[in-house]
Short mmCIF file of C-alpha atoms in Angstrom, two decimals:
data_model
loop_
_atom_site.label_atom_id
_atom_site.label_comp_id
_atom_site.label_asym_id
_atom_site.label_seq_id
_atom_site.Cartn_x
_atom_site.Cartn_y
_atom_site.Cartn_z
CA PRO E 970 -70.68 -45.05 12.10
CA ASP E 971 -68.92 -43.25 9.86
CA ARG E 972 -70.79 -45.56 7.53
CA LEU E 973 -74.20 -45.07 9.84
CA ARG E 974 -73.50 -40.62 9.75
CA ALA E 975 -72.54 -41.25 5.57
CA ALA E 976 -76.43 -42.45 5.51
CA GLY E 977 -77.58 -39.93 7.71
CA GLY E 978 -77.64 -42.00 10.92
CA LEU E 979 -80.16 -44.70 12.04
CA LYS E 980 -83.17 -44.15 9.70
CA PRO E 981 -85.47 -47.29 8.53
CA GLY E 982 -83.63 -49.02 6.17
CA VAL E 983 -80.14 -47.92 6.94
CA ALA E 984 -79.23 -50.44 9.44
CA ARG E 985 -79.57 -52.55 6.16
CA ALA E 986 -78.25 -51.06 3.68
CA VAL E 987 -74.87 -50.66 5.61
CA ALA E 988 -75.50 -54.52 5.89
CA ALA E 989 -75.14 -55.23 2.35
CA GLU E 990 -72.23 -52.93 2.18
CA THR E 991 -70.08 -54.18 4.58
CA GLY E 992 -70.83 -57.40 5.13
CA VAL E 993 -71.71 -56.67 8.98
CA ALA E 994 -74.42 -57.95 10.48
CA GLU E 995 -77.61 -56.19 9.93
CA ALA E 996 -78.27 -56.47 13.84
CA GLU E 997 -74.78 -55.53 14.61
CA VAL E 998 -75.40 -52.70 12.77
CA TYR E 999 -78.36 -51.65 14.28
CA GLY E 1000 -76.81 -51.91 17.86
CA VAL E 1001 -73.34 -49.29 16.72
CA GLY E 1002 -75.93 -46.60 15.32
CA SER E 1003 -78.69 -47.06 18.31
CA PHE E 1004 -75.62 -46.48 21.14
CA PHE E 1005 -74.87 -43.24 19.69
CA HIS E 1006 -76.89 -39.96 20.20
CA LEU E 1007 -76.27 -38.28 17.10
CA LEU E 1008 -77.00 -41.40 14.79
CA ALA E 1009 -79.56 -42.51 17.01
CA GLU E 1010 -82.01 -39.67 16.10
CA PRO E 1011 -80.89 -37.76 13.02
CA ASP E 1012 -84.30 -35.82 12.28
CA THR E 1013 -83.71 -34.31 15.50
CA PRO E 1014 -81.66 -30.94 14.19
CA LEU E 1015 -81.67 -29.32 17.53
CA ARG E 1016 -80.54 -29.99 20.77
CA VAL E 1017 -80.39 -27.95 23.78
CA CYS E 1018 -77.01 -27.99 25.83
CA THR E 1019 -78.31 -29.14 29.36
CA GLY E 1020 -74.88 -29.54 31.07
CA LEU E 1021 -75.01 -27.66 34.78
CA SER E 1022 -73.39 -24.61 33.41
CA CYS E 1023 -76.23 -24.29 30.65
CA GLN E 1024 -78.39 -24.66 33.09
CA LEU E 1025 -78.01 -22.01 34.82
CA ALA E 1026 -77.56 -19.75 31.98
CA GLY E 1027 -81.82 -20.87 31.62
CA ALA E 1028 -81.14 -23.81 29.34
CA ASP E 1029 -84.76 -24.92 30.79
CA ALA E 1030 -86.43 -21.23 29.37
CA VAL E 1031 -85.05 -21.77 26.07
CA LEU E 1032 -85.35 -25.59 26.13
CA ALA E 1033 -89.34 -25.25 27.18
CA ARG E 1034 -90.24 -22.05 24.32
CA ALA E 1035 -88.15 -24.24 21.59
CA LYS E 1036 -90.47 -26.75 22.67
CA GLU E 1037 -93.67 -24.57 22.96
CA ALA E 1038 -92.65 -23.56 19.75
CA GLY E 1039 -93.08 -26.91 17.61
CA LEU E 1040 -89.39 -25.89 16.76
CA PRO E 1041 -87.71 -29.96 16.56
CA VAL E 1042 -85.86 -29.53 19.59
CA THR E 1043 -84.50 -32.13 22.18
CA ALA E 1044 -82.60 -31.65 25.20
CA CYS E 1045 -78.48 -33.00 24.71
CA SER E 1046 -75.52 -33.48 26.57
CA CYS E 1047 -72.43 -30.93 27.47
CA LEU E 1048 -71.76 -29.24 24.26
CA ALA E 1049 -68.63 -27.90 25.94
CA ALA E 1050 -69.53 -24.46 25.40
CA CYS E 1051 -69.99 -23.48 28.85
CA ASP E 1052 -68.80 -20.10 28.39
CA ALA E 1053 -70.89 -18.88 26.17
CA ALA E 1054 -74.23 -21.20 27.96
CA PRO E 1055 -76.71 -21.51 27.00
CA ALA E 1056 -75.65 -23.33 24.07
CA VAL E 1057 -77.44 -25.48 21.05
CA LEU E 1058 -76.17 -28.09 18.57
CA ARG E 1059 -77.68 -27.25 15.34
CA GLU E 1060 -76.57 -29.87 12.74
CA ARG E 1061 -73.46 -31.19 14.61
CA THR E 1062 -72.51 -27.05 14.89
CA VAL E 1063 -73.37 -25.62 18.39
CA VAL E 1064 -74.34 -22.20 18.28
CA PRO E 1065 -73.92 -20.53 21.80
CA ALA E 1066 -75.15 -18.25 24.02
CA VAL E 1067 -79.07 -18.18 22.44
CA SER E 1068 -81.33 -16.80 24.40
CA LEU E 1069 -85.07 -16.89 24.41
CA ASP E 1070 -85.77 -13.92 22.12
CA GLU E 1071 -83.48 -15.78 19.75
CA VAL E 1072 -86.60 -19.16 20.05
CA ASP E 1073 -89.55 -16.63 19.68
CA ASP E 1074 -87.35 -15.20 16.60
CA ALA E 1075 -87.12 -18.93 14.92
CA ALA E 1076 -90.44 -20.03 15.46
CA GLY E 1077 -91.92 -19.27 11.85
CA ASP E 1078 -88.52 -21.72 10.91
CA TRP E 1079 -86.62 -23.51 13.05
CA ALA E 1080 -83.78 -22.89 10.62
CA ALA E 1081 -83.36 -19.88 11.78
CA LEU E 1082 -82.09 -19.56 14.89
CA GLY E 1083 -78.46 -20.14 14.67
CA ALA E 1084 -78.26 -20.03 10.65
CA HIS E 1085 -76.48 -16.38 10.46
CA ARG E 1086 -74.05 -17.38 13.24
CA GLU E 1087 -71.66 -19.90 11.98
CA GLU E 1088 -69.19 -22.14 15.08
CA PRO E 1089 -67.45 -18.80 15.85
CA ALA E 1090 -63.31 -18.99 15.94
CA ARG E 1091 -63.40 -18.02 19.63
CA TYR E 1092 -65.67 -18.71 21.52
CA GLY E 1093 -64.88 -17.85 25.85
CA HIS E 1094 -61.95 -16.04 27.63
CA VAL E 1095 -58.33 -17.15 27.43
CA GLY E 1096 -54.84 -16.62 29.22
CA PRO E 1097 -53.64 -15.10 31.57
CA ALA E 1098 -51.47 -12.92 29.39
CA ARG E 1099 -48.27 -13.96 31.13
CA ASP E 1100 -44.08 -15.03 30.60
CA PRO E 1101 -44.72 -18.08 27.93
CA GLU E 1102 -42.04 -19.74 30.00
CA GLN E 1103 -44.25 -19.73 32.39
CA GLN E 1104 -47.14 -21.72 30.13
CA ALA E 1105 -46.51 -25.11 28.41
CA ILE E 1106 -49.19 -24.46 26.18
CA ASP E 1107 -49.32 -20.94 26.08
CA LEU E 1108 -52.60 -20.56 24.60
CA LEU E 1109 -52.64 -16.80 23.47
CA GLY E 1110 -49.17 -17.11 21.21
CA PRO E 1111 -48.74 -17.55 17.91
CA PRO E 1112 -49.15 -21.32 16.52
CA ASP E 1113 -45.49 -23.05 15.84
CA TYR E 1114 -45.16 -25.56 12.93
CA SER E 1115 -40.82 -24.69 12.84
CA GLY E 1116 -40.74 -28.50 13.98
CA ALA E 1117 -38.01 -27.42 16.97
CA ALA E 1118 -39.20 -30.45 19.50
CA LEU E 1119 -39.33 -32.74 16.86
CA ALA E 1120 -35.73 -32.38 15.88
CA ALA E 1121 -34.40 -31.77 19.28
CA VAL E 1122 -36.47 -35.18 20.01
CA ASP E 1123 -35.10 -36.79 16.94
CA ALA E 1124 -31.20 -35.25 18.34
CA MET E 1125 -31.85 -36.64 21.82
CA GLY E 1126 -33.54 -40.33 21.77
CA ALA E 1127 -36.55 -41.79 22.79
CA GLU E 1128 -34.75 -43.15 26.33
CA ALA E 1129 -33.57 -39.29 26.92
CA LEU E 1130 -37.41 -38.05 26.10
CA ILE E 1131 -38.90 -40.58 28.21
CA GLN E 1132 -36.46 -39.69 31.03
CA ALA E 1133 -37.23 -36.08 30.20
CA LEU E 1134 -41.06 -36.74 30.84
CA ALA E 1135 -40.49 -38.85 34.11
CA ALA E 1136 -38.56 -35.81 35.46
CA SER E 1137 -41.35 -33.53 34.66
CA GLY E 1138 -43.82 -35.21 36.40
CA LEU E 1139 -47.02 -34.43 33.75
CA GLN E 1140 -49.57 -36.66 34.69
CA GLY E 1141 -52.18 -37.37 32.50
CA ARG E 1142 -54.72 -34.17 31.86
CA GLY E 1143 -58.10 -35.72 30.54
CA GLY E 1144 -58.72 -36.84 34.49
CA ALA E 1145 -57.71 -39.68 35.60
CA GLY E 1146 -53.24 -38.49 36.23
CA PHE E 1147 -51.91 -40.79 35.59
CA PRO E 1148 -48.04 -40.77 35.38
CA ALA E 1149 -47.71 -40.20 31.07
CA HIS E 1150 -44.00 -41.20 30.79
CA VAL E 1151 -45.70 -45.08 32.35
CA LYS E 1152 -48.08 -45.12 29.50
CA TRP E 1153 -44.96 -44.39 26.35
CA ARG E 1154 -42.23 -46.71 28.28
CA SER E 1155 -45.04 -49.70 28.28
CA VAL E 1156 -45.54 -49.12 24.82
CA CYS E 1157 -42.55 -49.03 23.84
CA ASP E 1158 -41.41 -52.09 25.79
CA GLN E 1159 -44.14 -54.83 24.08
CA ALA E 1160 -42.77 -57.50 21.62
CA ASP E 1161 -45.43 -56.30 18.91
CA PRO E 1162 -43.89 -53.63 15.98
CA VAL E 1163 -46.76 -53.13 15.58
CA ARG E 1164 -48.05 -49.51 17.77
CA TYR E 1165 -50.57 -47.16 17.40
CA VAL E 1166 -50.85 -43.31 19.20
CA VAL E 1167 -54.34 -42.22 19.53
CA LEU E 1168 -56.01 -38.42 20.79
CA ASN E 1169 -58.06 -38.74 23.13
CA ALA E 1170 -60.34 -35.65 21.93
CA ASP E 1171 -63.95 -36.48 22.33
CA GLU E 1172 -64.00 -33.82 25.16
CA GLY E 1173 -67.34 -34.45 27.03
CA GLU E 1174 -67.40 -33.57 30.59
CA PRO E 1175 -70.25 -30.68 31.67
CA GLY E 1176 -67.84 -27.73 32.83
CA THR E 1177 -64.90 -28.63 29.97
CA PHE E 1178 -63.64 -26.90 27.07
CA LYS E 1179 -60.42 -26.85 27.60
CA ASP E 1180 -59.47 -29.40 24.88
CA ARG E 1181 -62.13 -26.66 22.14
CA GLU E 1182 -59.89 -24.23 22.90
CA VAL E 1183 -56.75 -25.96 22.15
CA LEU E 1184 -57.76 -27.48 18.95
CA LEU E 1185 -58.66 -24.20 17.53
CA ARG E 1186 -55.03 -22.01 19.08
CA ARG E 1187 -53.19 -23.90 19.41
CA PRO E 1188 -53.29 -27.07 16.57
CA ASP E 1189 -49.13 -27.06 16.23
CA ARG E 1190 -48.98 -28.13 20.40
CA VAL E 1191 -51.12 -31.26 19.86
CA VAL E 1192 -49.89 -32.69 16.55
CA GLU E 1193 -46.66 -32.21 16.92
CA GLY E 1194 -46.85 -33.95 20.39
CA LEU E 1195 -48.73 -36.78 18.32
CA ALA E 1196 -45.82 -36.74 16.07
CA ILE E 1197 -43.30 -36.74 18.70
CA ALA E 1198 -45.24 -39.47 20.10
CA ALA E 1199 -45.28 -41.43 16.82
CA ARG E 1200 -41.74 -41.31 16.77
CA VAL E 1201 -40.42 -42.30 20.62
CA VAL E 1202 -43.33 -45.35 20.29
CA GLY E 1203 -42.73 -46.15 16.92
CA ALA E 1204 -46.23 -45.58 15.20
CA SER E 1205 -46.33 -44.88 12.07
CA ASP E 1206 -50.34 -44.38 12.38
CA VAL E 1207 -52.11 -42.10 14.52
CA TYR E 1208 -55.39 -41.81 15.39
CA LEU E 1209 -57.39 -38.94 16.30
CA TYR E 1210 -61.36 -38.55 17.86
CA LEU E 1211 -62.86 -35.72 17.79
CA ARG E 1212 -66.28 -35.30 19.45
CA GLY E 1213 -69.11 -34.12 16.97
CA ALA E 1214 -69.44 -31.34 17.56
CA PHE E 1215 -66.25 -29.77 17.21
CA GLU E 1216 -66.25 -28.63 13.64
CA GLY E 1217 -64.24 -25.41 14.27
CA PRO E 1218 -60.96 -27.51 15.66
CA TRP E 1219 -61.92 -29.93 13.45
CA ARG E 1220 -60.62 -28.05 10.97
CA ALA E 1221 -57.08 -26.29 13.07
CA VAL E 1222 -56.31 -30.16 13.33
CA GLU E 1223 -56.55 -30.64 9.24
CA GLU E 1224 -54.64 -27.30 8.46
CA ALA E 1225 -51.66 -27.86 11.52
CA ILE E 1226 -51.41 -31.45 10.04
CA ALA E 1227 -51.10 -29.93 6.56
CA ARG E 1228 -48.45 -27.37 7.75
CA PHE E 1229 -46.11 -29.64 9.56
CA ALA E 1230 -46.38 -32.55 6.45
CA GLY E 1231 -43.14 -32.02 5.12
CA LEU E 1232 -41.79 -32.73 8.30
CA LEU E 1233 -44.05 -35.95 8.35
CA PRO E 1234 -43.46 -37.81 5.37
CA ASP E 1235 -44.32 -41.48 7.00
CA LEU E 1236 -46.18 -40.65 8.87
CA ARG E 1237 -50.26 -41.17 8.71
CA PHE E 1238 -53.06 -39.26 10.15
CA HIS E 1239 -56.56 -40.64 10.53
CA LEU E 1240 -59.20 -38.45 11.40
CA HIS E 1241 -62.33 -39.46 13.52
CA ALA E 1242 -65.67 -37.88 14.38
CA GLY E 1243 -67.36 -38.69 17.63
CA HIS E 1244 -70.83 -39.78 17.90
CA GLY E 1245 -72.08 -38.05 20.36
CA ALA E 1246 -71.34 -41.03 23.30
CA TYR E 1247 -70.01 -38.80 26.69
CA ILE E 1248 -68.19 -42.72 27.79
CA CYS E 1249 -66.20 -42.28 24.98
CA GLY E 1250 -64.21 -40.06 26.69
CA GLU E 1251 -63.11 -43.58 28.66
CA GLU E 1252 -59.44 -44.41 26.38
CA THR E 1253 -60.68 -48.23 26.41
CA ALA E 1254 -64.47 -47.30 25.06
CA LEU E 1255 -62.91 -44.72 22.51
CA LEU E 1256 -60.79 -47.38 20.98
CA GLU E 1257 -63.70 -49.95 21.19
CA ALA E 1258 -65.62 -46.84 18.86
CA LEU E 1259 -62.76 -46.78 16.81
CA GLU E 1260 -62.94 -50.27 15.35
CA GLY E 1261 -66.62 -49.72 14.83
CA ARG E 1262 -68.37 -51.37 18.13
CA ARG E 1263 -70.68 -50.26 20.79
CA GLY E 1264 -68.65 -47.69 23.21
CA MET E 1265 -68.02 -50.26 26.32
CA PRO E 1266 -65.09 -50.01 28.33
CA ARG E 1267 -63.75 -52.91 28.36
CA LEU E 1268 -62.21 -54.77 31.51
CA LYS E 1269 -58.33 -53.48 31.99
CA PRO E 1270 -55.53 -55.97 32.28
CA PRO E 1271 -54.48 -55.68 29.83
CA TYR E 1272 -54.05 -51.99 29.33
CA PRO E 1273 -54.08 -50.55 25.89
CA THR E 1274 -50.49 -49.88 26.45
CA GLU E 1275 -49.99 -53.66 26.20
CA ARG E 1276 -53.39 -54.99 23.57
CA GLY E 1277 -55.05 -51.30 22.54
CA LEU E 1278 -56.24 -50.55 19.52
CA TRP E 1279 -57.41 -53.97 16.94
CA GLY E 1280 -55.17 -56.13 19.96
CA ARG E 1281 -51.81 -53.77 19.07
CA PRO E 1282 -49.30 -51.22 21.95
CA THR E 1283 -51.43 -48.48 21.99
CA LEU E 1284 -50.63 -44.97 23.21
CA VAL E 1285 -53.80 -42.51 24.17
CA HIS E 1286 -53.58 -39.51 25.15
CA ASN E 1287 -55.87 -36.37 25.88
CA VAL E 1288 -55.13 -33.80 24.38
CA GLU E 1289 -54.31 -30.80 27.16
CA THR E 1290 -51.39 -33.92 27.80
CA ILE E 1291 -50.24 -34.37 24.10
CA ALA E 1292 -49.61 -30.13 23.52
CA CYS E 1293 -47.38 -30.20 26.74
CA VAL E 1294 -45.46 -32.76 24.93
CA PRO E 1295 -43.52 -29.75 22.67
CA ALA E 1296 -42.26 -27.43 25.46
CA ILE E 1297 -40.88 -30.83 27.91
CA VAL E 1298 -38.73 -31.60 25.19
CA LEU E 1299 -37.21 -27.87 24.18
CA ARG E 1300 -37.71 -26.70 27.90
CA GLY E 1301 -37.08 -29.80 29.61
CA GLY E 1302 -38.84 -31.53 32.72
CA ASP E 1303 -37.40 -29.80 35.27
CA TRP E 1304 -38.73 -26.46 34.11
CA PHE E 1305 -41.74 -27.97 33.67
CA ARG E 1306 -42.55 -29.29 37.09
CA GLY E 1307 -41.12 -26.07 38.45
CA LEU E 1308 -44.32 -24.47 36.75
CA GLY E 1309 -46.86 -25.50 39.25
CA ALA E 1310 -47.84 -24.63 42.72
CA THR E 1311 -48.05 -27.73 44.92
CA GLU E 1312 -48.18 -30.87 41.72
CA PRO E 1313 -45.37 -30.38 39.03
CA GLY E 1314 -46.88 -28.34 35.64
CA SER E 1315 -49.04 -25.74 34.89
CA LYS E 1316 -53.09 -26.48 34.53
CA LEU E 1317 -55.55 -25.92 32.07
CA TYR E 1318 -58.43 -25.04 34.01
CA CYS E 1319 -62.27 -24.30 33.09
CA VAL E 1320 -63.69 -21.88 34.76
CA SER E 1321 -67.73 -20.66 33.94
CA GLY E 1322 -71.27 -20.21 36.22
CA HIS E 1323 -71.41 -17.85 38.25
CA VAL E 1324 -67.82 -15.75 37.15
CA ARG E 1325 -67.88 -12.65 34.97
CA ARG E 1326 -65.46 -14.17 32.12
CA PRO E 1327 -65.72 -17.81 31.41
CA GLY E 1328 -63.05 -19.31 29.58
CA VAL E 1329 -60.13 -20.90 29.59
CA TYR E 1330 -56.69 -20.07 32.12
CA GLU E 1331 -53.63 -21.78 32.51
CA LEU E 1332 -51.82 -21.65 35.62
CA PRO E 1333 -50.00 -23.68 38.37
CA LEU E 1334 -51.05 -26.57 39.12
CA GLY E 1335 -52.69 -26.29 42.68
CA VAL E 1336 -54.05 -22.56 42.54
CA THR E 1337 -57.35 -22.24 44.90
CA LEU E 1338 -60.94 -21.57 43.84
CA ASP E 1339 -60.59 -17.53 44.39
CA ALA E 1340 -56.91 -17.63 42.51
CA LEU E 1341 -58.49 -18.74 39.57
CA VAL E 1342 -61.88 -17.08 39.70
CA GLU E 1343 -59.52 -13.78 40.02
CA ALA E 1344 -58.40 -14.83 36.98
CA ALA E 1345 -62.00 -14.73 35.59
CA GLY E 1346 -62.60 -11.60 36.57
CA GLY E 1347 -64.80 -12.50 39.94
CA TYR E 1348 -67.38 -13.40 41.52
CA LEU E 1349 -70.93 -12.96 40.16
CA GLY E 1350 -73.40 -12.76 43.09
CA THR E 1351 -72.54 -14.15 46.56
CA PRO E 1352 -70.29 -17.57 45.64
CA ARG E 1353 -71.97 -21.14 47.94
CA ALA E 1354 -70.75 -23.90 46.08
CA PHE E 1355 -68.13 -25.19 43.20
CA SER E 1356 -67.94 -28.20 41.60
CA PRO E 1357 -64.02 -28.67 41.11
CA GLY E 1358 -63.53 -31.01 38.13
CA GLY E 1359 -66.87 -31.47 36.68
CA ALA E 1360 -70.07 -33.20 36.88
CA SER E 1361 -67.75 -36.35 37.81
CA SER E 1362 -66.82 -34.80 40.92
CA GLY E 1363 -69.76 -33.49 42.70
CA LEU E 1364 -70.24 -30.37 44.63
CA LEU E 1365 -67.96 -28.61 47.15
CA PRO E 1366 -68.26 -26.01 50.23
CA MET E 1367 -67.13 -22.34 49.80
CA THR E 1368 -64.92 -22.99 53.01
CA LEU E 1369 -63.21 -24.88 50.64
CA ARG E 1370 -62.64 -22.38 48.26
CA ASP E 1371 -58.96 -21.61 49.22
CA VAL E 1372 -57.63 -25.54 48.81
CA PRO E 1373 -55.00 -25.91 45.95
CA LEU E 1374 -56.86 -27.30 42.54
CA ASP E 1375 -55.13 -30.65 42.42
CA TYR E 1376 -55.77 -33.60 42.21
CA ALA E 1377 -53.98 -35.08 45.74
CA THR E 1378 -55.61 -32.46 48.01
CA LEU E 1379 -59.13 -32.29 46.34
CA ALA E 1380 -59.31 -36.52 46.33
CA GLY E 1381 -58.55 -35.81 49.99
CA HIS E 1382 -62.06 -33.97 50.19
CA GLY E 1383 -63.60 -36.91 48.56
CA SER E 1384 -62.96 -35.11 45.53
CA MET E 1385 -61.43 -35.05 42.99
CA LEU E 1386 -59.87 -32.82 40.12
CA GLY E 1387 -60.90 -34.75 36.72
CA SER E 1388 -60.81 -32.78 33.95
CA ALA E 1389 -60.24 -29.47 36.02
CA GLY E 1390 -64.00 -28.41 34.67
CA VAL E 1391 -64.87 -25.78 38.05
CA VAL E 1392 -68.49 -24.39 37.86
CA VAL E 1393 -68.95 -21.68 40.22
CA LEU E 1394 -72.92 -22.01 42.08
CA ASN E 1395 -74.19 -18.61 43.27
CA ASP E 1396 -76.84 -18.85 46.17
CA ALA E 1397 -79.72 -17.45 43.82
CA ALA E 1398 -78.81 -21.56 42.27
CA ASP E 1399 -81.46 -24.09 43.35
CA LEU E 1400 -78.89 -27.00 44.15
CA VAL E 1401 -80.89 -30.04 44.40
CA ALA E 1402 -82.18 -29.05 41.17
CA ALA E 1403 -77.64 -28.86 39.94
CA VAL E 1404 -77.49 -32.20 41.48
CA ARG E 1405 -80.85 -33.75 39.79
CA ALA E 1406 -79.43 -32.08 35.96
CA GLN E 1407 -76.07 -33.66 37.22
CA LEU E 1408 -77.95 -37.49 38.02
CA ALA E 1409 -79.73 -37.13 34.88
CA PHE E 1410 -76.72 -37.09 32.79
CA PHE E 1411 -75.11 -39.85 33.98
CA GLU E 1412 -78.00 -41.97 34.02
CA ALA E 1413 -78.84 -41.02 30.19
CA GLU E 1414 -74.99 -41.10 29.34
CA SER E 1415 -74.47 -44.53 31.29
CA CYS E 1416 -73.31 -47.41 28.59
CA GLY E 1417 -75.32 -50.31 29.77
CA GLN E 1418 -72.90 -52.85 29.94
CA CYS E 1419 -72.73 -52.68 33.84
CA ALA E 1420 -75.61 -53.98 36.09
CA PRO E 1421 -73.84 -51.03 39.48
CA CYS E 1422 -73.44 -49.02 36.27
CA ARG E 1423 -77.11 -49.28 34.72
CA ILE E 1424 -79.92 -49.42 37.83
CA GLY E 1425 -77.97 -47.17 39.69
CA THR E 1426 -77.78 -44.52 38.56
CA ARG E 1427 -81.46 -44.70 37.72
CA TRP E 1428 -81.65 -45.71 40.93
CA LEU E 1429 -80.20 -42.37 42.41
CA ARG E 1430 -81.98 -39.91 39.54
CA ASP E 1431 -85.07 -41.36 40.73
CA ARG E 1432 -84.61 -41.31 44.36
CA LEU E 1433 -84.03 -37.74 44.21
CA GLU E 1434 -87.13 -37.03 42.39
CA ARG E 1435 -89.64 -39.24 45.05
CA TRP E 1436 -87.51 -37.36 47.73
CA ARG E 1437 -88.25 -33.65 46.69
CA ALA E 1438 -91.92 -34.74 45.46
CA ALA E 1439 -92.45 -35.95 49.40
CA ARG E 1440 -91.20 -32.76 50.40
CA ALA E 1441 -93.15 -30.47 48.12
CA ALA E 1442 -96.30 -32.88 49.93
CA GLY E 1443 -95.14 -31.10 53.01
CA GLU E 1444 -93.85 -34.53 54.45
CA ASP E 1445 -90.26 -35.23 55.92
CA GLY E 1446 -89.11 -38.00 52.94
CA VAL E 1447 -85.90 -37.94 54.57
CA ALA E 1448 -85.60 -41.38 55.04
CA LEU E 1449 -86.34 -41.98 50.81
CA LEU E 1450 -82.20 -40.85 50.64
CA ALA E 1451 -81.19 -43.61 53.81
CA PRO E 1452 -79.73 -46.50 51.14
CA VAL E 1453 -77.78 -43.46 49.51
CA PRO E 1454 -74.46 -44.28 50.62
CA ASP E 1455 -75.45 -48.05 50.43
CA VAL E 1456 -76.12 -47.37 46.51
CA ALA E 1457 -73.25 -45.29 46.39
CA TRP E 1458 -70.59 -48.15 47.07
CA GLU E 1459 -72.46 -50.70 45.14
CA LEU E 1460 -71.56 -48.47 41.90
CA GLU E 1461 -68.19 -47.45 43.05
CA GLU E 1462 -67.02 -51.18 43.91
CA GLY E 1463 -69.04 -52.90 40.44
CA SER E 1464 -68.75 -50.84 37.77
CA ILE E 1465 -66.24 -51.54 34.95
CA CYS E 1466 -65.06 -48.18 34.55
CA GLY E 1467 -64.38 -44.40 36.43
CA LEU E 1468 -68.40 -43.36 35.37
CA GLY E 1469 -70.31 -45.55 37.70
CA VAL E 1470 -67.22 -44.58 40.54
CA ALA E 1471 -68.17 -40.38 39.49
CA ALA E 1472 -71.79 -41.31 39.24
CA PRO E 1473 -73.22 -41.06 43.32
CA LEU E 1474 -70.86 -37.94 44.08
CA PRO E 1475 -73.52 -35.13 43.07
CA LEU E 1476 -75.76 -36.88 45.24
CA THR E 1477 -73.43 -38.23 49.06
CA SER E 1478 -71.59 -34.50 48.43
CA LEU E 1479 -74.96 -32.49 48.93
CA MET E 1480 -75.95 -34.85 51.74
CA ARG E 1481 -72.50 -34.01 53.14
CA HIS E 1482 -70.75 -31.36 52.60
CA PHE E 1483 -75.26 -28.85 52.34
CA PRO E 1484 -77.42 -30.91 54.94
CA GLU E 1485 -79.19 -27.84 54.92
CA GLU E 1486 -80.80 -28.89 52.18
CA ILE E 1487 -81.22 -32.27 52.85
CA ALA E 1488 -83.25 -30.58 56.72
CA ARG E 1489 -85.06 -28.21 54.86
#
């Protein structure tokens, strides 16, 4: 993928030239290039985000106006700028909060759209301003390049640190919620002496933008956490996979690595740019992409801790997860566990949509929606529904506004915390249109490897559209949705990865919690 990017994407003749340069078959080069959005469509320099938060802020109107003006534009999936919606990707630089007036101003010269604005160092809000002792990451705090946590690990030893992680209860903050210490111990227990550490920073879940803010504001936590992990599991190489639109975070991480260089003489960092594929947020799909292939999830077992990058034991962590490690080292596992409300630790919650101050807020894990939105300045309008964990979590009614936003509680309500990308919709929002947008997202981002997901995501979107058309024609149309539960079951049972499992949730949650929308 990197060779294709350097060549300008999958333009005519590029696959053949890269094949001649690398010795890889031309068909395989073309297959890889056509998989990633940013490589497959190199002549589309302007992309409007159609994630749910951007749609609520008028993205469809911006896209339509840009097309009417003759601009070279297309729709794209979430740009991790939900707190500054609607967002536009202009030649790999995110231009947040584009208005219709700006599109009109750019009609004569598309390059004018965002040309006067570089990717901002800060998008939305972060907070709340609390005692740093109550936050593991502390987005408002100053970066610390002293290496104190790294030195403490050298003194305490690998086994003591793994025990501290176990005591902390730290779970993967990227969505799966898997216990972190189990991964670390599994890598340490492998006989193979060659191990790797991989950072999953390919943030693409609609409604989620916390990793962007951590990398921009606290890259010290991330780099030191990765260095600690490498030292404990015995890795000499760390690979960082950042999504392609993360230019500002990329620079921040490069600077942090340089600041720590004197403390890490034997550790090599490798930065890799993603090329526009939501599926690469799944850890094994990310490993496939790092190895130069299409980002298709692997069958498990074996797990990455046993056979990961290039078949070696590999520790893969999300940005937020690894950023918690330095504080756990310095303050202890029991301290971290005590930060939570209903489950261990503090948590970075993203909130966007119909709230006054969209942003990232570090709060006790298990706060309620009302408490989170209070930190974000309150609701805009009368809230009607919310998505607690991005598109993968479906929609929940406001009758659940007082339940804890944690892993176990939300699972009990048929949803999930996921990456904690909370989107609030008020009573002016079209819930069916919101669900349709999320179904279209999963259809576009399915890698197509397994038939239930490849066919099922398309079927769900098509069936909802047929139902809407029937209703518009004055027909009942309810029978069109009758097979949805069976199709959802097939996706859940037959899909290789979590995308297929989560894809039906927007529609099944609408049918379950908002039956009036179906009967209307």
